[in-house]
XYZ file of C-alpha atoms in Angstrom:
780
model
C -60.321 21.502 19.492
C -56.157 21.874 19.221
C -56.330 17.700 19.651
C -57.993 18.027 16.333
C -55.661 20.550 14.918
C -52.429 18.091 15.356
C -53.934 15.075 13.593
C -56.153 16.906 10.482
C -51.634 18.766 10.605
C -49.911 14.674 10.659
C -52.250 13.621 8.460
C -51.723 17.025 5.859
C -47.742 15.601 6.306
C -47.949 12.250 6.202
C -49.939 12.612 2.632
C -47.936 15.170 2.121
C -44.306 13.923 2.036
C -45.697 9.639 2.153
C -48.121 8.413 0.264
C -46.799 9.922 -3.351
C -43.038 9.051 -2.164
C -42.191 5.874 -4.429
C -40.660 4.536 -1.760
C -43.030 4.814 1.673
C -42.459 2.179 3.887
C -44.321 -1.093 3.042
C -45.157 -2.848 6.966
C -42.429 -6.689 6.817
C -44.307 -9.724 6.048
C -42.569 -11.474 8.218
C -42.498 -11.306 11.874
C -38.561 -11.449 13.348
C -38.959 -13.021 16.410
C -35.831 -14.006 18.328
C -36.157 -17.209 16.884
C -36.443 -16.806 13.524
C -33.670 -13.987 13.813
C -31.307 -16.660 14.777
C -32.427 -18.897 12.442
C -31.598 -16.479 9.693
C -27.717 -16.030 11.867
C -27.371 -20.101 12.119
C -27.667 -19.909 8.200
C -25.170 -17.631 7.954
C -22.651 -19.101 10.052
C -23.247 -22.594 7.689
C -23.249 -20.865 4.788
C -19.845 -18.974 5.870
C -18.220 -22.723 6.822
C -19.779 -24.558 3.587
C -17.395 -21.629 0.891
C -14.460 -21.405 3.871
C -14.320 -25.682 4.401
C -15.089 -26.016 0.433
C -11.883 -23.232 -0.532
C -9.348 -24.554 2.380
C -10.176 -28.299 1.249
C -10.053 -26.968 -2.884
C -8.492 -24.603 -3.178
C -6.586 -23.236 -0.929
C -2.956 -22.280 -0.852
C -4.310 -20.301 -3.963
C -5.920 -16.986 -3.355
C -9.574 -17.959 -4.759
C -12.247 -20.448 -4.716
C -13.921 -21.507 -8.358
C -16.624 -22.935 -7.077
C -18.816 -24.943 -9.708
C -15.035 -27.022 -10.966
C -13.584 -26.867 -7.225
C -10.451 -25.652 -7.830
C -8.057 -22.829 -7.233
C -6.685 -19.787 -9.043
C -5.008 -17.087 -8.137
C -6.170 -13.723 -8.472
C -4.835 -10.410 -6.251
C -0.866 -11.849 -5.735
C -0.943 -15.141 -4.171
C -1.057 -14.332 -0.952
C -4.515 -16.762 0.257
C -6.207 -14.049 0.076
C -9.503 -16.615 1.094
C -7.896 -17.576 4.587
C -6.624 -13.649 5.198
C -9.550 -12.736 4.858
C -11.514 -14.474 6.101
C -9.481 -14.530 9.629
C -12.199 -11.924 11.623
C -14.170 -13.956 10.504
C -13.822 -16.569 12.835
C -13.906 -14.886 15.591
C -16.466 -12.907 14.965
C -18.079 -15.988 14.711
C -16.260 -17.635 18.471
C -14.094 -20.565 16.337
C -11.089 -19.572 17.715
C -9.872 -22.982 18.016
C -9.896 -22.884 13.886
C -8.251 -18.807 13.957
C -5.208 -20.486 15.200
C -5.245 -23.379 13.010
C -5.410 -20.687 10.285
C -3.126 -18.052 11.574
C -0.141 -20.109 11.590
C -1.016 -21.437 8.046
C -0.679 -18.111 6.335
C 2.295 -17.312 9.038
C 3.477 -20.112 6.609
C 2.717 -19.845 3.429
C 2.534 -15.246 2.614
C 5.731 -14.362 1.435
C 6.583 -10.142 1.755
C 8.524 -10.492 -1.224
C 7.919 -13.186 -4.039
C 8.485 -11.915 -6.967
C 4.736 -10.430 -8.331
C 2.661 -7.445 -9.501
C -0.350 -6.439 -7.051
C -3.083 -4.445 -6.984
C -1.596 -2.005 -4.191
C -5.408 -0.547 -3.553
C -5.651 -4.469 -3.064
C -2.839 -5.450 -1.130
C -4.171 -2.942 1.245
C -7.563 -3.854 2.000
C -7.469 -7.132 1.562
C -4.541 -7.742 3.391
C -2.637 -5.257 4.773
C -6.089 -4.490 6.271
C -6.523 -7.895 7.711
C -3.950 -8.424 9.615
C -4.887 -5.639 11.456
C -8.128 -6.824 12.236
C -6.728 -10.067 12.658
C -3.834 -9.265 15.270
C -6.114 -6.475 16.612
C -9.592 -8.967 17.371
C -7.557 -11.791 18.464
C -6.483 -10.403 22.210
C -10.359 -11.129 22.436
C -9.147 -14.689 23.868
C -5.911 -13.866 26.094
C -4.443 -17.789 25.091
C -4.506 -16.934 21.286
C -2.329 -13.947 22.140
C -0.331 -15.441 25.709
C 2.864 -15.761 22.948
C 3.286 -12.715 21.214
C 5.490 -10.280 23.020
C 4.544 -6.447 23.015
C 1.195 -6.963 22.874
C -0.920 -5.284 21.290
C 1.140 -3.603 20.402
C 3.365 -6.253 18.130
C 2.552 -9.714 17.568
C 3.507 -11.882 14.120
C -0.041 -10.932 11.609
C 1.048 -7.246 12.304
C 4.290 -8.109 12.165
C 3.802 -9.658 8.370
C 1.293 -6.737 8.434
C 4.298 -3.947 8.097
C 6.355 -6.245 6.171
C 2.988 -6.036 3.224
C 2.790 -1.308 3.653
C 6.214 -1.097 3.420
C 6.824 -3.540 0.409
C 3.410 -0.975 -1.806
C 5.563 1.945 0.510
C 7.526 2.946 -2.782
C 4.586 3.013 -5.299
C 3.728 6.747 -2.791
C 7.034 8.298 -4.040
C 5.541 10.735 -6.546
C 5.638 14.012 -7.260
C 1.664 14.396 -6.569
C 1.603 11.960 -2.917
C -1.135 9.230 -4.800
C 0.033 6.284 -5.170
C 0.489 3.942 -8.340
C -1.863 1.402 -8.955
C 0.474 -1.242 -9.583
C 3.728 -2.458 -7.238
C 6.206 -5.227 -7.761
C 6.411 -6.837 -4.323
C 9.964 -7.782 -4.815
C 11.724 -4.920 -6.331
C 9.035 -1.748 -6.440
C 7.968 0.499 -8.647
C 8.223 -0.631 -12.963
C 10.292 2.413 -14.304
C 6.919 1.727 -17.630
C 4.430 1.224 -15.058
C 1.384 4.118 -15.779
C 0.589 6.461 -13.448
C -3.517 6.516 -13.657
C -5.363 5.138 -11.477
C -8.963 5.582 -10.084
C -9.919 7.974 -7.032
C -10.599 5.026 -4.792
C -7.476 3.773 -5.509
C -5.851 7.094 -4.205
C -8.056 7.335 -1.356
C -8.371 4.171 0.134
C -5.500 4.103 2.985
C -5.541 6.809 5.690
C -8.240 3.032 7.228
C -5.146 0.774 7.460
C -1.697 2.968 7.577
C -2.984 5.286 9.893
C -3.587 2.261 11.743
C -0.659 1.237 11.488
C 1.284 4.147 12.239
C -0.891 4.126 15.648
C -0.170 0.793 16.176
C 3.950 0.491 15.777
C 4.667 4.449 16.205
C 6.327 4.648 13.312
C 4.677 7.566 11.718
C 5.418 7.857 7.618
C 2.287 4.964 6.794
C -0.233 7.710 7.615
C 1.793 10.752 5.917
C 1.741 9.420 3.071
C -1.799 8.262 3.452
C -2.799 11.761 4.687
C -0.933 13.161 1.733
C -2.757 10.964 -0.942
C -5.540 12.835 0.581
C -4.453 16.398 0.500
C -3.515 15.937 -2.931
C -7.293 14.978 -3.787
C -9.065 16.599 -2.075
C -7.563 19.642 -3.906
C -7.597 18.260 -7.232
C -12.254 18.725 -6.382
C -13.120 20.792 -9.138
C -15.043 23.945 -8.741
C -18.332 22.000 -7.966
C -17.025 20.599 -5.419
C -16.906 16.960 -7.171
C -13.881 14.241 -8.098
C -13.242 12.510 -11.847
C -13.206 8.658 -11.500
C -8.886 8.342 -12.627
C -6.786 11.155 -11.941
C -2.952 11.396 -13.166
C -0.460 11.082 -9.906
C 2.101 12.392 -11.284
C 0.439 15.271 -12.838
C -3.006 15.323 -10.724
C -4.099 15.763 -14.080
C -8.188 13.877 -14.039
C -7.443 10.918 -17.696
C -11.519 10.165 -16.021
C -13.361 12.886 -14.956
C -16.990 11.167 -14.792
C -17.746 11.606 -10.959
C -20.211 9.917 -9.903
C -20.029 7.109 -6.034
C -19.938 3.773 -7.844
C -16.224 1.623 -9.010
C -13.558 3.347 -8.680
C -14.310 6.268 -6.170
C -16.597 4.720 -3.705
C -14.442 4.166 -0.858
C -12.683 7.249 -0.907
C -15.690 8.707 0.507
C -16.086 5.956 2.558
C -12.666 6.666 4.016
C -13.514 10.654 4.747
C -15.590 9.739 7.177
C -14.843 6.434 8.918
C -11.319 8.264 9.068
C -12.663 11.108 10.699
C -14.135 9.395 13.479
C -11.313 6.511 14.106
C -8.905 9.500 13.806
C -10.752 12.210 15.939
C -9.548 14.900 12.407
C -12.465 16.936 12.033
C -11.328 18.589 8.393
C -11.876 14.884 7.821
C -14.775 15.029 7.976
C -15.328 18.532 6.912
C -14.441 16.952 3.818
C -16.754 14.648 3.308
C -19.908 16.674 4.288
C -19.391 18.946 1.163
C -18.011 16.251 -0.702
C -22.408 15.328 0.014
C -23.350 18.536 -0.484
C -21.790 18.612 -4.759
C -23.240 14.674 -4.697
C -26.726 15.664 -4.097
C -27.057 18.907 -5.813
C -25.379 17.798 -8.894
C -25.123 13.748 -9.070
C -28.101 13.088 -7.123
C -31.336 12.978 -9.225
C -34.953 11.730 -6.438
C -33.082 9.136 -4.503
C -30.454 7.635 -6.830
C -27.457 8.639 -8.452
C -26.126 9.169 -11.462
C -22.709 9.461 -13.332
C -22.375 13.624 -14.618
C -19.180 16.122 -15.198
C -17.730 16.642 -12.060
C -16.889 20.520 -14.083
C -20.365 21.292 -15.595
C -22.642 18.551 -13.691
C -24.425 16.923 -16.822
C -26.150 13.759 -17.128
C -23.365 11.456 -18.507
C -24.875 7.866 -17.439
C -27.508 6.975 -16.112
C -27.333 3.635 -13.976
C -27.413 2.284 -10.751
C -24.249 0.540 -9.828
C -24.318 -2.320 -6.646
C -21.302 -0.812 -5.709
C -23.350 1.595 -4.993
C -25.543 0.312 -2.529
C -22.571 1.668 0.850
C -24.247 5.422 0.613
C -27.077 4.740 3.247
C -24.731 2.297 5.692
C -22.272 6.220 5.086
C -25.118 8.159 6.110
C -26.204 6.540 9.019
C -22.879 6.692 10.443
C -22.901 10.503 9.997
C -26.438 10.176 12.389
C -28.471 10.989 8.268
C -29.842 7.970 9.125
C -33.687 9.036 7.526
C -32.814 10.036 4.262
C -30.117 6.595 4.087
C -33.425 4.890 5.031
C -34.988 6.869 1.357
C -31.888 5.768 -0.231
C -32.490 2.251 0.830
C -36.274 1.244 0.193
C -35.394 2.508 -2.970
C -32.736 0.300 -3.971
C -34.541 -2.458 -2.112
C -36.718 -2.583 -5.959
C -34.506 -4.188 -7.400
C -33.921 -7.072 -4.739
C -37.096 -7.648 -4.488
C -37.111 -7.539 -8.003
C -33.525 -9.912 -9.242
C -33.045 -11.338 -5.579
C -29.798 -9.513 -5.971
C -28.700 -6.536 -7.276
C -27.355 -6.328 -11.465
C -23.671 -4.719 -11.417
C -25.482 -2.121 -12.807
C -28.820 -0.875 -13.579
C -30.049 1.103 -15.752
C -32.176 3.693 -13.786
C -34.401 4.849 -17.347
C -35.375 0.752 -18.639
C -35.651 -0.272 -15.405
C -33.415 -2.650 -16.357
C -30.000 -4.513 -15.410
C -27.893 -3.173 -17.887
C -26.502 -5.137 -21.244
C -23.621 -7.499 -19.947
C -23.207 -6.200 -16.806
C -26.041 -7.871 -15.568
C -24.170 -10.608 -12.574
C -24.245 -10.213 -8.365
C -20.481 -11.678 -7.305
C -21.334 -12.182 -4.130
C -21.640 -8.255 -2.909
C -21.235 -6.933 -0.135
C -22.290 -3.617 -0.560
C -26.232 -3.904 0.810
C -26.200 -6.083 3.793
C -23.577 -3.999 4.620
C -26.049 -0.754 5.008
C -28.952 -3.493 5.672
C -26.693 -3.415 9.081
C -26.123 -0.451 9.678
C -28.749 1.092 9.726
C -31.093 -2.117 11.349
C -28.636 -1.124 14.581
C -29.858 2.397 13.810
C -33.152 2.663 13.780
C -33.912 -1.567 14.514
C -36.370 -1.268 11.299
C -38.025 -5.264 10.669
C -37.880 -3.702 7.140
C -33.557 -4.394 6.457
C -34.331 -8.170 8.540
C -37.065 -8.690 5.793
C -34.367 -7.967 3.249
C -31.144 -8.808 4.412
C -33.530 -13.079 5.240
C -34.544 -12.198 1.333
C -30.552 -12.186 0.234
C -29.835 -15.013 2.402
C -32.321 -17.453 0.245
C -31.869 -16.047 -2.129
C -28.020 -16.799 -2.092
C -28.535 -20.378 -0.892
C -31.158 -21.048 -3.430
C -29.427 -20.009 -7.362
C -25.460 -19.508 -5.624
C -25.139 -22.444 -3.318
C -22.699 -25.681 -5.230
C -21.334 -28.289 -3.605
C -17.852 -26.618 -2.433
C -18.474 -23.346 -2.304
C -20.982 -20.322 -3.694
C -20.958 -19.159 -6.653
C -20.855 -15.789 -8.799
C -24.759 -14.881 -9.826
C -23.731 -13.992 -13.114
C -27.077 -13.140 -14.916
C -29.837 -11.576 -13.043
C -32.114 -12.321 -14.572
C -31.719 -15.602 -15.498
C -29.388 -16.349 -11.778
C -27.253 -18.415 -14.044
C -23.636 -18.679 -12.249
C -20.224 -18.392 -13.240
C -17.488 -20.450 -11.255
C -15.423 -17.161 -9.441
C -16.358 -16.439 -5.358
C -14.280 -13.812 -4.490
C -12.299 -13.438 -0.719
C -14.962 -10.486 0.117
C -16.960 -13.279 -0.207
C -15.707 -15.117 3.542
C -14.316 -11.388 4.246
C -17.892 -8.983 3.836
C -21.168 -10.376 2.366
C -21.329 -13.661 5.213
C -19.413 -10.716 8.256
C -22.535 -7.906 7.542
C -24.867 -10.381 7.028
C -24.445 -12.138 10.101
C -23.916 -8.743 12.401
C -27.490 -8.456 10.879
C -29.085 -11.324 12.397
C -26.276 -11.713 15.472
C -28.116 -8.400 17.581
C -25.851 -9.530 20.753
C -22.555 -9.747 19.341
C -19.435 -8.237 20.379
C -18.928 -6.156 17.745
C -22.150 -4.349 18.763
C -20.702 -3.344 22.182
C -21.733 -0.315 23.705
C -18.701 -0.943 26.451
C -19.822 -4.616 27.778
C -17.635 -6.129 26.343
C -14.349 -3.899 27.008
C -11.196 -5.437 28.920
C -8.950 -4.690 30.851
C -5.282 -5.330 29.254
C -1.728 -5.015 30.869
C 0.256 -4.401 27.663
C 3.790 -5.726 27.734
C 5.696 -1.905 28.537
C 3.296 -2.086 31.893
C 0.898 0.078 30.087
C -3.048 -0.383 31.229
C -5.403 -0.419 28.404
C -9.286 -0.409 27.402
C -9.373 -2.476 24.396
C -13.187 -4.169 22.874
C -15.590 -1.385 24.590
C -16.833 -1.114 21.047
C -16.605 2.247 18.400
C -15.039 -0.722 15.434
C -14.629 0.858 12.413
C -14.689 -1.274 9.244
C -12.431 -1.162 6.506
C -14.407 -1.336 2.925
C -13.380 -4.882 3.645
C -15.329 -4.960 6.298
C -12.027 -5.758 8.370
C -12.587 -3.900 11.949
C -10.717 -2.030 14.328
C -10.689 -1.333 17.866
C -9.784 2.526 18.236
C -9.191 1.791 21.581
C -6.106 0.218 20.763
C -5.301 2.685 19.271
C -4.953 5.264 21.694
C -3.473 2.832 23.995
C -0.073 1.983 21.164
C -0.416 5.684 20.158
C 0.050 6.785 23.758
C 2.919 3.393 24.483
C 4.598 5.356 20.971
C 4.992 8.239 23.171
C 6.065 7.092 26.414
C 9.209 6.587 24.575
C 9.898 8.418 22.125
C 9.771 10.988 25.825
C 12.635 8.482 26.874
C 14.428 8.812 24.100
C 14.617 11.981 23.672
C 15.441 12.265 27.814
C 18.985 10.212 27.526
C 20.119 12.787 24.790
C 19.511 15.994 26.799
C 21.225 13.813 30.008
C 23.575 13.240 27.924
C 24.682 9.416 27.796
C 24.109 8.148 24.408
C 27.336 7.142 23.691
C 28.383 8.684 20.389
C 27.989 11.578 22.515
C 30.216 11.154 24.863
C 33.161 9.522 21.660
C 32.466 13.769 20.540
C 33.462 14.893 23.562
C 36.019 13.399 24.241
C 37.537 12.443 20.630
C 37.102 15.941 19.149
C 35.472 16.762 16.443
C 36.734 16.293 13.235
C 38.447 13.097 14.263
C 35.252 11.417 15.300
C 34.217 11.945 11.764
C 37.208 11.325 11.000
C 37.012 7.653 13.076
C 33.070 6.947 11.826
C 33.337 7.465 8.668
C 37.428 7.747 7.279
C 39.268 10.777 5.871
C 37.219 12.573 3.326
C 38.359 11.380 -0.474
C 39.541 14.561 -3.071
C 37.562 13.236 -5.904
C 39.557 15.500 -8.065
C 42.781 14.840 -7.351
C 42.763 11.161 -6.386
C 45.267 9.653 -4.690
C 46.442 5.798 -4.557
C 46.056 4.096 -0.993
C 48.681 2.876 0.408
C 47.953 -0.802 0.740
C 47.061 -1.009 -2.967
C 50.738 0.875 -4.279
C 52.617 -1.564 -2.001
C 50.495 -4.429 -3.925
C 51.602 -2.618 -6.878
C 55.195 -2.595 -6.331
C 55.439 -6.077 -4.808
C 54.179 -8.233 -8.370
C 55.248 -4.962 -9.910
C 59.140 -6.904 -8.699
C 57.095 -10.120 -8.740
C 56.214 -9.940 -12.723
C 60.454 -8.477 -13.071
C 62.205 -10.809 -11.920
C 60.188 -13.837 -13.766
C 60.429 -11.459 -17.153
C 64.184 -11.020 -16.901
C 64.414 -14.860 -15.590
C 62.770 -15.739 -18.251
C 64.672 -13.220 -20.584
C 68.210 -15.443 -19.120
C 66.959 -18.150 -19.737
C 66.008 -18.296 -23.544
C 69.407 -15.558 -23.943
C 71.421 -18.543 -22.213
C 70.176 -21.408 -24.221
C 70.298 -19.313 -27.237
C 74.261 -19.058 -26.462
C 74.317 -22.735 -25.587
C 73.731 -23.548 -29.263
C 75.669 -21.152 -31.176
C 79.157 -22.003 -29.217
C 77.737 -25.901 -29.431
C 77.543 -24.708 -33.732
C 80.410 -22.430 -33.000
C 82.586 -25.886 -31.340
C 81.742 -28.122 -34.494
C 83.057 -26.056 -36.688
C 85.742 -25.355 -34.802
C 86.700 -29.192 -34.658
C 86.378 -29.407 -37.704
C 88.087 -27.656 -38.862
C 91.395 -28.104 -37.347
C 90.638 -31.393 -38.097
C 91.430 -30.539 -41.907
C 94.629 -30.215 -39.683
C 93.287 -25.644 -39.907
C 93.456 -23.616 -37.274
C 90.008 -21.654 -36.361
C 88.633 -19.608 -33.402
C 85.435 -18.998 -33.567
C 84.106 -19.845 -30.152
C 86.670 -17.531 -28.356
C 85.653 -14.598 -30.673
C 81.541 -15.293 -30.197
C 82.089 -15.532 -26.744
C 84.832 -12.622 -26.824
C 81.771 -10.291 -28.714
C 79.336 -11.446 -26.040
C 81.466 -10.053 -22.931
C 81.316 -6.448 -25.073
C 77.784 -6.669 -25.597
C 76.750 -7.742 -22.200
C 76.981 -4.261 -20.514
C 75.027 -2.436 -22.885
C 72.304 -4.933 -22.509
C 72.192 -4.411 -18.906
C 72.060 -1.468 -19.791
C 69.039 -1.625 -22.369
C 67.429 -4.102 -19.655
C 66.585 -1.608 -16.996
C 65.663 1.434 -19.162
C 62.358 -1.298 -20.834
C 62.421 -2.522 -17.421
C 61.888 0.834 -16.532
C 59.609 1.688 -19.064
C 56.712 -0.986 -18.155
C 57.132 0.178 -14.456
C 55.975 2.920 -15.152
C 53.459 2.248 -17.732
C 51.746 -0.064 -14.835
C 51.400 2.698 -12.495
C 50.159 4.278 -14.531
C 47.393 2.043 -15.991
C 46.330 1.981 -11.866
C 45.945 4.965 -11.382
C 43.910 5.109 -13.647
C 41.646 1.836 -13.438
C 41.522 3.386 -9.245
C 40.439 6.652 -10.337
C 37.561 5.412 -13.352
C 36.506 3.058 -10.365
C 35.252 6.833 -8.065
C 34.413 7.742 -11.417
C 31.811 4.231 -12.171
C 30.094 5.166 -9.025
C 28.941 8.619 -9.875
C 25.138 8.490 -10.330
C 23.904 9.800 -14.120
C 20.577 10.549 -15.636
C 19.863 7.113 -17.217
C 17.679 6.290 -20.921
C 14.134 3.744 -19.755
C 14.445 1.147 -22.315
C 13.466 -2.138 -22.199
C 14.936 -4.633 -20.454
C 18.157 -2.718 -20.987
C 20.506 0.762 -20.091
C 22.159 3.000 -22.378
C 25.178 5.049 -20.615
C 24.657 9.272 -20.818
C 28.764 8.361 -23.006
C 32.355 6.719 -22.840
C 33.606 6.215 -19.699
C 36.214 9.552 -19.129
C 39.017 9.859 -16.519
C 37.964 12.884 -14.773
C 35.273 13.319 -12.159
C 35.151 16.641 -12.792
C 33.457 16.472 -16.391
C 31.260 13.406 -15.813
C 29.684 15.199 -12.574
C 29.079 18.248 -15.452
C 27.422 15.825 -17.909
C 25.673 14.658 -16.026
C 23.841 17.768 -14.880
C 24.130 19.018 -18.606
C 21.699 16.350 -19.781
C 19.582 15.850 -16.256
C 18.816 19.798 -16.381
C 18.904 20.802 -19.912
C 19.503 17.733 -22.419
C 16.144 15.451 -22.028
C 13.930 17.566 -20.535
C 14.420 19.824 -23.368
C 13.070 16.540 -25.258
C 11.632 15.389 -22.979
C 13.448 12.435 -23.216
C 11.677 9.937 -19.599
C 15.594 10.082 -17.936
C 15.435 8.800 -14.254
C 18.344 9.015 -11.482
C 21.422 5.563 -11.428
C 21.854 3.366 -11.382
C 24.515 3.977 -13.753
C 24.311 0.098 -15.885
C 27.385 0.169 -18.383
C 27.337 -1.265 -22.086
C 29.499 -4.206 -20.791
C 26.680 -5.410 -17.616
C 24.216 -7.153 -17.767
C 21.062 -5.249 -17.225
C 19.585 -6.846 -13.321
C 15.485 -7.057 -13.650
C 16.159 -4.378 -10.006
C 17.357 -1.792 -12.760
C 13.589 -1.671 -14.161
C 11.854 -0.526 -11.168
C 11.916 2.422 -8.437
C 11.961 0.187 -4.977
C 12.163 3.581 -3.202
C 9.535 4.966 -0.525
C 9.284 8.542 -0.328
C 11.172 10.554 1.985
C 8.279 12.178 4.623
C 10.177 13.826 6.901
C 11.067 16.634 4.119
C 9.339 20.114 3.094
C 7.038 17.718 0.280
C 5.636 15.690 1.557
C 4.089 18.486 4.522
C 0.213 17.773 4.711
C -1.859 19.880 6.292
C -3.976 17.323 7.876
C -1.369 15.146 9.212
C -1.371 16.940 12.718
C -3.078 20.597 12.468
C -6.859 19.278 13.466
C -6.100 16.158 15.044
C -8.447 16.142 18.432
C -6.669 15.488 21.662
C -9.990 14.777 24.173
C -7.702 14.964 27.293
C -7.253 18.813 26.462
C -10.934 19.166 26.771
C -10.246 18.804 30.945
C -10.680 22.250 32.318
C -11.320 24.094 29.220
C -14.551 25.952 28.344
C -17.101 23.643 26.478
C -17.585 26.713 23.306
C -14.001 27.383 23.379
C -13.310 23.576 23.062
C -15.544 23.306 19.573
C -13.459 26.748 18.160
C -10.383 24.770 18.160
C -10.618 21.377 17.337
C -14.454 22.003 14.594
C -15.104 19.113 17.050
C -18.407 19.116 15.816
C -18.120 18.222 12.950
C -17.968 14.872 14.304
C -21.310 14.531 16.304
C -23.974 13.232 14.317
C -26.904 15.713 14.190
C -30.432 15.492 16.395
C -33.976 14.514 15.190
C -35.017 17.559 13.920
C -38.322 18.801 14.730
C -40.205 18.030 11.190
C -39.329 14.203 12.229
C -41.297 13.503 14.923
C -43.971 14.432 13.360
C -44.133 11.410 10.996
C -44.832 8.182 12.574
C -41.724 5.504 13.505
C -42.601 3.438 10.279
C -42.930 5.945 8.001
C -39.786 7.813 5.535
C -38.676 11.355 6.093
C -39.331 13.804 3.378
C -37.329 14.757 1.164
C -34.804 17.375 1.757
C -33.774 20.721 -0.129
C -31.740 21.685 1.111
C -28.868 19.578 2.802
C -28.049 20.275 6.470
C -24.489 19.112 5.967
C -21.470 21.438 6.634
C -20.132 23.606 4.281
C -16.312 23.565 4.431
């Protein structure tokens, strides 16, 4: 009787929650034996190398391959982007020989100071992320890092990643801490750069920048990334949604459509992943809060719409292929059953067309007009990989195999794989984006390579002793992928963080022991003498005095000029006297021949002798006046040199600059006028201005004057984020603590996936769980 009731109840549950569900499970038509799985793994390997070789043979050193015409093109900044994106894929597939050659090419060709405008978002996820991951994974092979001094916390690829990140830092110097979308690698952010940036462009830095901070010991990268996340979180709507585009200077939303697709997607992804990677419960709490709001307002059945962030009203009933990352993220945080439901819904599109189109109209069940392309995107196979790792359900292998066959059949060209221009017709266009090598082929390979080291649960771990005599356990598993599928090893972050902390403690100990050279000098010389020797005497700008050497130089020049002037005047006077005397003598001789008496020459000489003292006195007076005037001019020029160095607010203009006012000789007046214009005139008239550098009309404008290239000062109060160190979980602190107190103190439960519910155990393993009416997500 009890058995019959149990069978009846199980059947009732299946009827109520599975049979009427359009996403109920389908049995795989292909039995995936180890041989079949290995077959598809090798198919993917050949696919990668066909595309990789095509890029190197026809497109390198440009960014991407055009696979139909077999030529290259620059797209995101001329970084040899496809090669950087492919570095860690080579190691995932075990090719250390080609990896070594590719690294040499990257270090030789890639420049961080090119005069080129780049996307801050794309450069971060592809270049910075790709270099970091390649640096990390290279350590699995000792021969690859044998010459890298300081590994794992230093190395040539890491150095290049740091340089690239430093070039992006000026973008974060905004009123809100949210970054601009574009930066010039050489000059910084243009003065006329738009402050409008997409949500993902604000919230997709914490994995790469946080990793850099942990590897290098410099916290500035993690601080700016957390500040951006903090600012974004504070702008969510009352119903918990975020929009699509925001003004990074004002924090005002400029596009208020809310969803999980283009322009927003990786923000949610990074909240969950960074919570695990850096052990930050607050980030996971934010993810859960967003997920709750998404399920309530954005989700319709198992599709996700675009809605108003304020009211939740549907604005666009479209599925975007970028949204396919969501089941993978849900799987990672432990909501496997719901992720399965959503993925089975998406699978209908794959089975219908072979690929997901960029936009799919949910109501019409057709690709959206002019948005029917499939640019070889990875999001679908990314979620398939996570789901198969979590469930071992062959359904996900089957869907992955279908995509491999479809890509091979429709997208392959003689030198690569082309974008599918229309999923209904399977025609192609001439582009192969770098993420095909970084993500699509990597996730497909990992889907079918179940024993890959990326899936490690500790069996691939290695003990490494760094150059600082620090023993680390690396490559133990738990890799976190950035949104470009570049994996990060958590163990390496912990190792380098400990090393950086030890070095900091040693430095502080030296300071406290009074070992610093400057401290000894300060004691021996006294404060004023030390300061004077280090920085010189403090100059009074108002009562400026000419330097003694300048006075000596001026006096020497004056004497030279005076002597030269006297010599020239004397020569001219003597010439005139000589000519007059000659004429006088000739006249006297002529009159004497005629019997007349003449003494013209004698009289002239007498007059000349009488006039000489007066002439000498007059010349001396003129020379004194000239000397005084010269000294005044010299003094004035010296003062103006100081005045020119005082920054003033300059009005923005294209390829030009205007002085605030005519140059004056008073420093005090110039400072006063600068303050008047900066705090009163310009703000009142809403004139767009910035601080210095001073540009004068007679100077030729410089290119760098059109850019702002200062990184944010992360150690000021403005850049303090409540996310930075308030909730970081330090695992060692759990030793000896009461477990309940530790959970209360750190919120560690937010980093744990939920267990199975009782209802899950009543449903057959191959069936999908019930559609939940209420979310289990934690509330903030």
